[in-house]
Amino acid sequence: MDEKNFAFTCKQLAPPLANDKHKGQAGRIGVFGGSLEYTGAPYFAAISALKVGADLVHVFCAKEAGIVIKSYSPELIVHPLLDDHDAVKKIEPWLERLHVILIGPGLGREPSTLNVVTEIINLCRAASKPLVIDADGLYLIAQNLDIIRDYPPPGVILTPNVMEYARLLEAENAEHKAEVPRTVGRLELGRTITVLRKGPEDDIMDYAKRVRLSGGGSGRRCGGQGDLLAGAVSTFYAWALQHKMEEDVDHDDRAMIACYAACKLTRKCNERAFAKKGRAMVCSDMIEEISGVFKEKFEPQ
């Protein structure tokens, strides 16, 4: 599938709005992140997933982050459980209700939290639950690539920036004891792993295909933009997996289509917010543009 077909297929992702639908059918997303230091990132990811069109978004965070994230938005369902002594036991019943799970925004690197998240990923693997992994979730993966290697379908989307991608390649080099370390190329983690490498040109790769996306955006790179993207990817991925598209769309392409749609949306939100705010633009300004951009680019006609 070429870039033109990706762009066309993106317009099929959004489920039609209808009176016979019930709450939850258009996507239930779980965001795992939020710590003492970082409360903005999980909020940006979660509210973006919601504004793109998911029906329900749950945030699983540390206790210190719970009240703060709840105060940001009453629309989010917040579970301050990640640092509980029996966190996995309390969280496990929620997993089956979620269509896609996003791991990483504001997660932090507290060893006990990373251990809990590793157990959560193992549960998701056993249930073939689709994942999106960003930020500190990528740090966790780089410590042990086997956590996601050969993950069952539908698979995992990784959303690293250039430095995070370099760390993942470095981890592969160390694992293979490579005499000539690779600094470019695909990760070799299995057929169900899709990578969205963020940068001046977004690079979307799976085991066989690659598509690059540029244009839009601005010279202003504000904090939280990657979280917006991760939240958008999560909703688009849930839709891509749930809803019928054209018969010639390969099921293996659905993760890439979700990534492509999220990149298009994020770049256009950045462009429009920058046109209004210039250097003063922050992530909240970009989030305010989601509605208009979505209506123009993705709303079913």
XYZ file of C-alpha atoms in Angstrom:
301
model
C 0.000 0.000 0.000
C 1.504 3.358 -1.047
C 1.152 6.722 0.699
C -1.803 7.760 -1.459
C -3.706 4.625 -0.454
C -2.777 5.124 3.202
C -4.255 8.630 3.062
C -7.450 7.326 1.429
C -7.833 4.450 3.894
C -7.402 6.771 6.893
C -10.751 8.310 6.007
C -12.440 4.960 6.593
C -11.241 4.643 10.184
C -13.798 6.682 12.111
C -16.927 4.702 13.001
C -20.149 6.423 11.917
C -22.117 8.116 14.664
C -25.513 6.467 15.109
C -28.327 6.475 17.653
C -28.233 2.698 18.030
C -24.655 2.677 19.372
C -23.888 2.488 23.088
C -21.107 4.099 25.104
C -17.861 2.227 24.716
C -18.334 0.861 21.212
C -16.226 3.621 19.652
C -13.205 2.739 21.752
C -12.157 2.077 25.318
C -8.536 3.085 25.833
C -6.276 2.474 28.835
C -3.348 4.817 29.514
C -0.661 3.559 31.890
C 1.389 6.498 33.142
C 1.470 9.313 35.639
C 3.897 9.703 38.520
C 4.928 12.227 41.155
C 6.998 14.204 38.642
C 4.887 13.722 35.521
C 1.154 14.353 35.448
C 0.833 16.331 32.221
C 1.915 13.564 29.842
C -0.793 11.008 30.729
C -3.399 13.774 30.675
C -2.342 14.977 27.208
C -2.374 11.410 25.865
C -5.709 10.523 27.453
C -7.579 13.705 26.550
C -6.266 13.475 22.977
C -7.522 9.898 22.669
C -10.890 11.127 23.923
C -11.048 14.155 21.622
C -10.107 12.091 18.583
C -13.232 10.087 19.357
C -12.717 7.265 21.840
C -15.778 6.840 24.058
C -13.952 6.082 27.315
C -10.374 6.584 28.485
C -9.000 5.124 31.711
C -5.747 6.385 33.251
C -3.801 4.028 35.529
C -1.287 6.074 37.500
C 0.616 6.334 40.784
C -1.244 7.622 43.845
C 0.593 10.956 43.832
C -0.641 11.675 40.315
C -4.263 10.625 40.752
C -5.856 13.735 42.232
C -3.846 15.993 39.942
C -4.957 14.191 36.778
C -8.563 14.057 38.012
C -8.450 17.813 38.530
C -7.332 18.350 34.926
C -10.456 16.752 33.476
C -13.658 15.165 34.781
C -14.003 13.275 31.484
C -11.173 10.868 32.310
C -11.555 7.794 34.529
C -8.525 7.764 36.819
C -7.244 4.753 38.773
C -4.342 5.674 41.119
C -3.194 2.070 41.482
C 0.226 1.660 39.872
C 2.184 1.840 43.117
C -0.225 -0.260 45.222
C 1.279 -3.391 46.770
C -1.322 -5.467 44.890
C -1.521 -3.248 41.804
C -1.586 -6.075 39.272
C -4.431 -7.859 41.059
C -6.509 -4.657 41.113
C -5.756 -3.694 37.515
C -6.134 -7.095 35.843
C -9.982 -7.104 35.791
C -9.967 -3.847 33.830
C -7.740 -5.122 31.028
C -10.379 -7.233 29.297
C -12.644 -4.175 28.955
C -10.062 -2.128 27.049
C -9.634 -2.196 23.279
C -6.101 -0.730 23.219
C -3.599 -0.075 25.996
C -1.099 2.787 25.856
C 1.932 2.411 28.118
C 4.476 5.079 28.974
C 3.365 8.740 29.110
C 4.645 10.124 32.420
C 5.287 6.611 33.715
C 8.628 7.431 35.315
C 11.407 4.938 35.952
C 10.721 3.794 39.492
C 11.796 0.107 39.504
C 8.705 -1.086 41.367
C 6.417 0.647 38.864
C 8.331 -0.791 35.918
C 7.990 -4.254 37.467
C 4.223 -3.786 37.703
C 4.040 -2.627 34.096
C 6.111 -5.614 32.964
C 3.548 -7.892 34.602
C 0.741 -5.946 32.938
C 2.398 -6.414 29.530
C 2.704 -10.143 30.208
C -1.026 -10.285 30.968
C -1.745 -8.337 27.787
C 0.427 -10.754 25.816
C -1.530 -13.715 27.177
C -4.771 -12.007 26.139
C -3.448 -10.811 22.735
C -4.284 -7.251 23.767
C -3.031 -4.578 21.321
C -0.483 -2.179 22.804
C 0.950 1.253 22.050
C 4.229 1.977 23.848
C 5.784 5.439 24.228
C 8.185 7.423 26.415
C 9.251 5.582 29.595
C 7.518 2.487 28.275
C 10.203 2.454 25.571
C 12.872 2.786 28.263
C 11.446 -0.348 29.873
C 11.460 -2.235 26.563
C 15.073 -1.232 25.881
C 16.103 -2.934 29.138
C 14.624 -6.240 27.942
C 13.482 -6.571 24.342
C 11.968 -9.978 25.064
C 9.077 -8.222 26.815
C 7.517 -7.578 23.401
C 9.459 -9.851 21.061
C 7.138 -11.995 18.903
C 4.082 -10.456 20.556
C 0.853 -12.126 19.372
C -1.445 -10.440 16.829
C -2.732 -7.835 16.457
C 0.539 -6.574 17.917
C 2.384 -3.583 19.321
C 2.991 -0.047 18.065
C 6.159 1.673 19.320
C 6.327 5.483 19.031
C 9.965 6.471 19.683
C 11.627 9.757 18.892
C 15.060 9.658 17.256
C 16.961 9.197 20.533
C 14.565 6.550 21.865
C 14.855 4.637 18.607
C 18.645 4.790 18.828
C 18.465 3.250 22.319
C 16.311 0.412 21.013
C 18.807 -0.269 18.214
C 21.618 -0.128 20.766
C 19.802 -2.738 22.841
C 19.532 -4.985 19.774
C 23.231 -4.495 19.008
C 24.159 -5.508 22.555
C 21.877 -8.512 22.407
C 23.380 -9.748 19.126
C 26.930 -8.785 20.143
C 27.180 -7.033 16.807
C 30.738 -6.374 15.639
C 29.472 -3.459 13.566
C 26.669 -1.802 15.570
C 23.645 -0.770 13.535
C 22.601 2.858 13.740
C 19.836 2.651 11.133
C 17.313 0.092 9.932
C 14.344 -1.808 11.259
C 14.052 -3.361 14.676
C 13.967 -7.150 14.489
C 11.344 -7.936 17.113
C 8.770 -9.861 15.106
C 6.115 -9.520 12.438
C 3.573 -7.835 14.718
C 5.767 -4.924 15.839
C 5.133 -1.592 14.105
C 7.403 1.396 14.711
C 6.457 5.043 14.312
C 9.756 6.908 14.531
C 8.975 10.565 15.119
C 11.075 13.336 13.642
C 11.139 16.081 10.997
C 9.941 13.256 8.753
C 7.846 10.603 10.490
C 8.959 7.090 9.555
C 6.419 4.257 9.929
C 7.778 0.707 9.619
C 6.616 -2.836 10.098
C 8.469 -6.051 9.223
C 7.923 -5.570 5.483
C 6.645 -2.090 4.658
C 7.723 1.469 5.222
C 6.034 4.816 4.670
C 7.404 8.281 5.410
C 5.332 11.342 6.131
C 6.348 14.995 6.113
C 4.657 18.338 5.643
C 2.520 20.331 8.031
C 3.745 21.101 11.504
C 5.940 24.069 12.340
C 9.326 24.936 13.771
C 7.823 24.945 17.258
C 8.169 21.587 19.033
C 6.254 21.915 22.296
C 6.313 19.487 25.198
C 3.400 17.073 25.125
C 3.137 16.813 21.355
C 4.358 13.210 21.470
C 1.719 12.412 24.082
C -0.986 13.855 21.853
C 0.302 11.645 19.038
C 0.358 8.522 21.239
C -3.221 9.125 22.364
C -4.361 9.646 18.781
C -2.567 6.479 17.633
C -4.369 4.520 20.359
C -7.840 5.598 19.245
C -7.123 5.159 15.541
C -5.644 1.710 16.269
C -8.758 0.664 18.187
C -10.917 1.750 15.262
C -8.693 0.084 12.670
C -8.973 -3.225 14.503
C -12.706 -2.998 15.214
C -14.318 -1.658 12.100
C -14.758 -3.029 8.613
C -12.705 -1.316 5.920
C -12.245 -2.049 2.225
C -11.610 -5.711 1.510
C -8.240 -4.972 -0.107
C -6.851 -3.521 3.144
C -4.457 -6.094 4.564
C -5.076 -6.734 8.267
C -1.306 -6.408 8.762
C -1.505 -2.815 7.485
C -3.937 -1.620 10.132
C -1.323 -0.566 12.666
C 0.492 1.424 9.980
C -2.760 3.062 8.880
C -3.460 4.103 12.488
C 0.037 5.583 12.767
C -0.321 7.433 9.479
C -3.647 8.947 10.523
C -2.272 10.060 13.902
C 0.774 11.670 12.290
C -1.398 13.551 9.805
C -3.649 14.782 12.597
C -0.793 15.848 14.879
C 1.102 17.710 12.170
C -2.002 19.617 11.094
C -2.905 20.480 14.719
C 0.608 21.827 15.211
C 0.407 23.876 12.031
C -2.936 25.465 12.919
C -2.088 26.146 16.546
C 1.218 27.727 15.537
C -0.542 29.972 13.027
C -2.589 31.367 15.930
C -0.083 31.379 18.783
C 3.396 31.363 17.251
C 6.178 30.780 19.768
C 3.652 30.892 22.606
C 2.011 27.681 21.359
C 1.783 24.863 23.926
C 0.328 21.374 23.693
C -3.067 22.486 25.009
C -3.343 24.797 21.995
C -2.725 21.841 19.691
C -5.346 19.761 21.484
C -7.899 22.529 20.892
C -7.351 22.062 17.158
C -8.179 18.328 17.152
C -11.899 18.845 16.560
C -11.511 21.028 13.479
C -8.714 18.991 11.958
C -10.588 15.738 12.517
C -13.757 17.098 10.935
C -11.830 18.185 7.861
C -9.560 15.165 7.432
C -11.292 12.133 8.931
C -15.006 12.630 9.532
C -17.068 10.190 7.445
C -18.990 12.014 4.739
